[in-house]
Coordinates of C-alpha atoms and ligand atoms in Angstrom, one line a residue:
X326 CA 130.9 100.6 113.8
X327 CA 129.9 101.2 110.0
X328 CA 132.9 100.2 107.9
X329 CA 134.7 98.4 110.4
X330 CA 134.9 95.1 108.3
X331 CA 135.4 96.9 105.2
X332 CA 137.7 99.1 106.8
X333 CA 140.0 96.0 108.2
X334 CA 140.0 93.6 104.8
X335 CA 141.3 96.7 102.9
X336 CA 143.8 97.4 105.5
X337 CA 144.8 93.7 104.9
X338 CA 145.0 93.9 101.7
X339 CA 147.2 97.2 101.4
X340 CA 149.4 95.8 104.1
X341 CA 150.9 93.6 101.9
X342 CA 152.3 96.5 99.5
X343 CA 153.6 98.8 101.8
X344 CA 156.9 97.4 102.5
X345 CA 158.2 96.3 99.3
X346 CA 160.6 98.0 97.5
X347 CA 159.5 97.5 94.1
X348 CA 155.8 96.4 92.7
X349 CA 154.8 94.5 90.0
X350 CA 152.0 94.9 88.0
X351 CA 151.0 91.3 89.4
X352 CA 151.5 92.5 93.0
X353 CA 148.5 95.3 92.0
X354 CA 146.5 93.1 90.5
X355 CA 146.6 90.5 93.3
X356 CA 145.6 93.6 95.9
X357 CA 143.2 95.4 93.9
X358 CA 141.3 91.9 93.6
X359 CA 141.3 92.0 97.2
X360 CA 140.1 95.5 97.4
X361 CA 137.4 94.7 94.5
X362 CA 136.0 91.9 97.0
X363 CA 135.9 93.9 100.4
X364 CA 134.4 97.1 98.2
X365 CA 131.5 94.3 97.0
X366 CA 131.3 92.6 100.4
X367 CA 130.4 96.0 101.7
X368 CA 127.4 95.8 99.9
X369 CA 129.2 98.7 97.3
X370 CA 127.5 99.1 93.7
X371 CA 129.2 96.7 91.3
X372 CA 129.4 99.4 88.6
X373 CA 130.8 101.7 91.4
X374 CA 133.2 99.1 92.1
X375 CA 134.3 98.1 89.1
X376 CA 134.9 101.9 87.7
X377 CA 136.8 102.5 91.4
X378 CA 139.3 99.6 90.9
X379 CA 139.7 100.4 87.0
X380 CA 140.6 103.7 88.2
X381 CA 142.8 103.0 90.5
X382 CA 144.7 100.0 88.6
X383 CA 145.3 102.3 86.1
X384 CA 147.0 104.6 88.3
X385 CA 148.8 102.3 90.5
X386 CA 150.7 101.1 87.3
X387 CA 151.3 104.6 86.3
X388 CA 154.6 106.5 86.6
X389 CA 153.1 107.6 89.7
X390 CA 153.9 104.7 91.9
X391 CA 156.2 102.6 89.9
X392 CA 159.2 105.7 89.7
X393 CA 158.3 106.3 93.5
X394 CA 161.0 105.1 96.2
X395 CA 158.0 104.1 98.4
X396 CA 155.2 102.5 95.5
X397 CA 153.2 100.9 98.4
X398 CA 152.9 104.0 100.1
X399 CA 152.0 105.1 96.8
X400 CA 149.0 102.9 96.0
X401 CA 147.5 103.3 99.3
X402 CA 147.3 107.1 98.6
X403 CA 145.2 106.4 95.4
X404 CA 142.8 104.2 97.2
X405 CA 142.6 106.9 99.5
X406 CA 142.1 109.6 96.6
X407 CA 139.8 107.6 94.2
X408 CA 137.9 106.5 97.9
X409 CA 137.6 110.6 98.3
X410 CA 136.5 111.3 95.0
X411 CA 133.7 108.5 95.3
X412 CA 132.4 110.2 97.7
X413 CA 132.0 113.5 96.4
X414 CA 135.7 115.2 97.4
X415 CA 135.0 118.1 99.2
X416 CA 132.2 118.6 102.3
X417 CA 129.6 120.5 100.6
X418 CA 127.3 123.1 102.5
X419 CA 123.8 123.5 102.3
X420 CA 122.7 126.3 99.5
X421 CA 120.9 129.4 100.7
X422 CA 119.0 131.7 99.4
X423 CA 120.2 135.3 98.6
X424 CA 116.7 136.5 100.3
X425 CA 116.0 135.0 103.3
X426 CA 114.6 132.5 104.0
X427 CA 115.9 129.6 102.7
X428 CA 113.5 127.1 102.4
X429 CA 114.6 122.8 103.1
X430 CA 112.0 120.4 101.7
X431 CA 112.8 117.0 103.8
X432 CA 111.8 113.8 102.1
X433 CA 112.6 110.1 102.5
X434 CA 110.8 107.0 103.4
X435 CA 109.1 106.5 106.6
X436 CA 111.4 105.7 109.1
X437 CA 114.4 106.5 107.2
X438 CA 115.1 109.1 109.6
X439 CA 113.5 111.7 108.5
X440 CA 111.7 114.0 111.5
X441 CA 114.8 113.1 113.4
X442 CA 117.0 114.7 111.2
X443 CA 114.5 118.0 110.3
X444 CA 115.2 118.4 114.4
X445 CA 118.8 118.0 114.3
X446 CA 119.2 120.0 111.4
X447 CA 117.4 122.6 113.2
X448 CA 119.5 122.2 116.5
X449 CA 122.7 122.4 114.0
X450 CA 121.5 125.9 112.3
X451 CA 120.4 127.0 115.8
X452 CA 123.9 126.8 116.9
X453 CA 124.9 128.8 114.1
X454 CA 123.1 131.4 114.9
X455 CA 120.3 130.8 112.8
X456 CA 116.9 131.1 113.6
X457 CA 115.2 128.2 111.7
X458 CA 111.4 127.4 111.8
X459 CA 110.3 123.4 111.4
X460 CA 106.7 123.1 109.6
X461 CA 104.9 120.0 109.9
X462 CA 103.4 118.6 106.3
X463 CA 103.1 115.2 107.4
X464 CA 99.5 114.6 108.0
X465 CA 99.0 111.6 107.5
X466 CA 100.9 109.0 109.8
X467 CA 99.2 109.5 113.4
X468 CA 101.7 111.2 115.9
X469 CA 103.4 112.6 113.1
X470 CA 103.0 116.3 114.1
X471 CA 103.5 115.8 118.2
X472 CA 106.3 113.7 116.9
X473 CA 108.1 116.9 115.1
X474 CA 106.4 119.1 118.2
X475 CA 108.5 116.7 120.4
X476 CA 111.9 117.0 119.0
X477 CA 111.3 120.9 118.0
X478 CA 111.1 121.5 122.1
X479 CA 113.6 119.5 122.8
X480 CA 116.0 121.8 120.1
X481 CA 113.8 124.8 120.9
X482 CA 112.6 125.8 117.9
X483 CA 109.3 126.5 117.0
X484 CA 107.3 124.3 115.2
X485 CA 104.4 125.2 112.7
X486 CA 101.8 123.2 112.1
X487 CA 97.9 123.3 111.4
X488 CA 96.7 120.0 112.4
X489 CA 95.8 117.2 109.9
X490 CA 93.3 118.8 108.1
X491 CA 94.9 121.2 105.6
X492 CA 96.4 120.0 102.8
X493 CA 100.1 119.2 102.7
X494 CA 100.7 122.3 99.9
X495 CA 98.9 125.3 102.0
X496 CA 100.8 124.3 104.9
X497 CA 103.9 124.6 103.1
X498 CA 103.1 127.6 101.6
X499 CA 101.7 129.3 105.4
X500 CA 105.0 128.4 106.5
X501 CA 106.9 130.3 104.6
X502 CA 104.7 133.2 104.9
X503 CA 105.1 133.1 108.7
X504 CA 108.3 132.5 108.4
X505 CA 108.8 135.4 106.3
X506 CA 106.8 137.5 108.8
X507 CA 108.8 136.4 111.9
X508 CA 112.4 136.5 110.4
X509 CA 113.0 133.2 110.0
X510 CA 115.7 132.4 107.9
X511 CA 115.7 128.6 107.6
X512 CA 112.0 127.0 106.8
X513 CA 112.5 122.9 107.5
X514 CA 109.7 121.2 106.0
X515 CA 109.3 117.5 107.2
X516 CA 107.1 116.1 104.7
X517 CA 105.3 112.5 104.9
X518 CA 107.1 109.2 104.2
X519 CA 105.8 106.1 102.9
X520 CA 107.1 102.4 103.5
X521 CA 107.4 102.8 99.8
X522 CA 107.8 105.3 96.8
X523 CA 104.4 105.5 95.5
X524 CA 102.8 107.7 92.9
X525 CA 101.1 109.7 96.2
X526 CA 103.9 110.0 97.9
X527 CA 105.8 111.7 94.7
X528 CA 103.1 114.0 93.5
X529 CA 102.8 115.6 96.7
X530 CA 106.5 116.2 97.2
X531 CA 106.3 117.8 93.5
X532 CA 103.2 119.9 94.5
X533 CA 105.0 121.2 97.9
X534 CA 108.1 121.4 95.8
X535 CA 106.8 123.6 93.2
X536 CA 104.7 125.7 95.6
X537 CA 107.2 126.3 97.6
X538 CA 110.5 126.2 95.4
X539 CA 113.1 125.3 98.0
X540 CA 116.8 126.2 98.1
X541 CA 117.4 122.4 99.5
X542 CA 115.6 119.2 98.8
X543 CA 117.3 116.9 101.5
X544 CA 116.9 113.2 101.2
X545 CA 117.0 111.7 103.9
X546 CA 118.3 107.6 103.7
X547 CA 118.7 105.1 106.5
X548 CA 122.1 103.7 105.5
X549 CA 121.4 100.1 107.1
X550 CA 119.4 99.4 104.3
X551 CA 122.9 99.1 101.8
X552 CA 122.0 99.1 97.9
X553 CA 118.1 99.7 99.1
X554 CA 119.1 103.0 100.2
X555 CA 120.9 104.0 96.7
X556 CA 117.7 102.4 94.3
X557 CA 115.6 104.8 96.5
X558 CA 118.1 107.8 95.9
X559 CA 117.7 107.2 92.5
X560 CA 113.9 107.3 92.4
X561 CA 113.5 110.0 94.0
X562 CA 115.7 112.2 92.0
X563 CA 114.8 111.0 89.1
X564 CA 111.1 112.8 90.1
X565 CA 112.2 115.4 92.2
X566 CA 115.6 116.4 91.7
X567 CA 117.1 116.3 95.3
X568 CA 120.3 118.6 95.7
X569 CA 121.5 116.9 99.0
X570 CA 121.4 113.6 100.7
X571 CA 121.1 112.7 104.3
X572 CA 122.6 109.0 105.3
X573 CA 121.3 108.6 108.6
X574 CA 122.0 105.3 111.0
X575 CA 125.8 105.7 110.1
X576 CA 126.3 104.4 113.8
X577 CA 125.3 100.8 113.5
X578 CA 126.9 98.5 112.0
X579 CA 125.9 99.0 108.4
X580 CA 128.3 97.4 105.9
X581 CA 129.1 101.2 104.4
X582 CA 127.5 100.3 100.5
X583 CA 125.4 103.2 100.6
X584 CA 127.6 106.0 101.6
X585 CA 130.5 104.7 98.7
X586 CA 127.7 104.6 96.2
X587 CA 125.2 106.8 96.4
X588 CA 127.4 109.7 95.3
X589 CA 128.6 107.9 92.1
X590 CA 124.8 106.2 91.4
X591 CA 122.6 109.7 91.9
X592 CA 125.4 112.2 91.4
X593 CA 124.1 114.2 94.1
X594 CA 126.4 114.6 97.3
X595 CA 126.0 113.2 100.9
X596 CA 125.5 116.5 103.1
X597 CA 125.3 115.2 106.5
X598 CA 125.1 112.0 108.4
X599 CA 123.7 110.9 111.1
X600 CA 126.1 109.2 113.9
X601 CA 122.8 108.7 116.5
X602 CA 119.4 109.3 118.1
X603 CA 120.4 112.1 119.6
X604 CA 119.5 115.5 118.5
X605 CA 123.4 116.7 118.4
X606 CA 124.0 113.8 116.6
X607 CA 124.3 115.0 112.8
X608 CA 127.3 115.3 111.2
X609 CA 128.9 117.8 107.9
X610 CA 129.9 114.6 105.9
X611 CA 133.7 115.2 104.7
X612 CA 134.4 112.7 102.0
X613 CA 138.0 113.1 102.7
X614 CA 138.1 112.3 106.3
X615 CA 135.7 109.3 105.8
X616 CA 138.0 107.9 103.2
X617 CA 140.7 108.3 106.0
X618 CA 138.7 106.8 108.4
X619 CA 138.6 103.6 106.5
X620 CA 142.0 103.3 105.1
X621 CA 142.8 103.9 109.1
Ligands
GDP1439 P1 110.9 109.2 109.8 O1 109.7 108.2 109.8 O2 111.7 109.1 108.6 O3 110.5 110.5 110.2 O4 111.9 108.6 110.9 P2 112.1 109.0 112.5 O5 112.8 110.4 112.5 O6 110.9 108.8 113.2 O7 113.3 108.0 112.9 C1 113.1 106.6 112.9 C2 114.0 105.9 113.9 O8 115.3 106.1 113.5 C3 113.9 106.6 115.3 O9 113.9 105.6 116.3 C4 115.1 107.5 115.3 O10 115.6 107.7 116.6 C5 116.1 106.6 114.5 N1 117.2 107.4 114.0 C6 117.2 108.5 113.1 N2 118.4 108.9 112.8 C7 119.3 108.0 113.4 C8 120.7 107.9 113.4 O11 121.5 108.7 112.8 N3 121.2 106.9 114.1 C9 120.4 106.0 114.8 N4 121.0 105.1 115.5 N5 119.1 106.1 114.8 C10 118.5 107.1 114.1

């Protein structure tokens, strides 16, 4: 499980504050050096880290904790809050449109995670009561459109497509016209991915994006691939402005880097993550909840 190591060295570390009556500013400083290396052992941005544990040091020697009958208790409730706030405090929804439909642009690297995702998102709206549409814009990569034609039955929702021959940009923009036609109020575009950003790969995402000027721009990330994951964040929004990021692969055993840094790096928030292959398997990402998680 993701975080598990990280999750058990801070544990550790915390352990040895909570029962003592009184803390030093040494007793801190020994435990936050502990916390500093578990944060970088799970692959965590150094900036990120260093900023998290000058945060928290800061408070942890405050009035806060050091008037408190219980300061260990205290500490371990600002790791937990400063944890929180790295990633993003509150669980934040996906923005809609005031007209229907609202219109998700999907990007990402191949095999990030990215078709996947445009189903479960689908299945997750569906649920809601939502009548979403998925368009297939990835013409390139053979299979890609039986791919999204796959996991669209299997959610059942309809899939538009119009083969491999049209160009990327008038299939997004026929989507949304037949979406707007059939009362569709979600439009999920899964667009092509590349093994790596390339010039391409961007200016097609800008030509879709500015054609069809979605609500969402959802990148989707495999979290396995740690700091990787984050230096692609911050590519692609430094050319496309993303409003949301998918971490996918949160089920393996990635070290957790990405999700505690990809807030702080991009500045853009973690929506959902994916916890599986399966189609039920995407997640509202609660910064709150994952900061309990690993404090345990
Ligand atoms: P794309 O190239 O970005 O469209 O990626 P795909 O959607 O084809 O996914 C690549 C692989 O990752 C597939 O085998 C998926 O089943 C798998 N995958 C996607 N999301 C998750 C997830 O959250 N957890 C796990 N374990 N596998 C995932």
């Amino acid at each position: 499980m993701v975080f598990e190591s990280l999750s058990e060295k801070l544990q550790n570390a915390l352990s040895k504050l909570k029962g003592k009556g009184k803390l030093s500013e040494k007793d801190v400083d020994l435990a936050m050096r502990e916390v500093k290396l578990a944060l970088l052992e799970a692959d965590v941005n150094y900036k990120v880290v260093k900023d998290f544990i000058d945060k928290v040091k800061v408070r942890a020697v405050g009035s806060e904790v050091m008037e408190s009958l219980t300061p260990g208790q205290q500490v371990i409730k600002i790791v937990n809050e400063e944890l929180t706030n790295l990633m993003g405090e509150k669980a934040e929804k996906i923005n809609t449109s005031p007209i229907p439909p609202t219109v998700i642009l999907m990007c990402g690297l191949q095999g990030a995670g990215k078709t996947t995702t445009a189903g479960k998102l689908a299945y997750n709206l569906k649920k809601q009561n939502k009548k979403p549409l998925l368009v297939a814009c990835d013409v390139y990569r053979p299979a890609a459109i039986k791919q999204l034609e796959v996991v669209g039955e299997r959610v059942e929702v309809p899939v538009f497509s119009m083969g491999n021959k049209n160009n990327p940009v008038d299939i997004a923009k026929a989507a949304v016209e037949y979406g707007k036609k059939n009362s569709h109020d979600f439009i999920i575009i899964d667009t092509a991915g590349r093994l790596h950003i390339d010039e391409t790969l961007m200016k097609e995402l800008k030509n879709i994006y500015d054609s069809v000027k979605p609500q969402e721009v959802l990148l989707v990330v495999d979290a396995m691939t740690g700091q990787d994951a984050v230096n692609v964040a911050e590519t692609f929004n430094d050319m496309l402005e993303i409003t949301g990021i998918i971490l996918t692969k949160l089920d393996g055993d990635a070290r957790g880097g990405a999700a505690l840094s990809i807030r702080s790096v991009t500045g853009k928030p973690i929506k959902f993550i994916g916890m599986g292959e399966k189609l039920d398997q995407l997640e509202p990402f609660h910064p709150d909840r994952m900061a309990s998680r690993i404090l345990g």
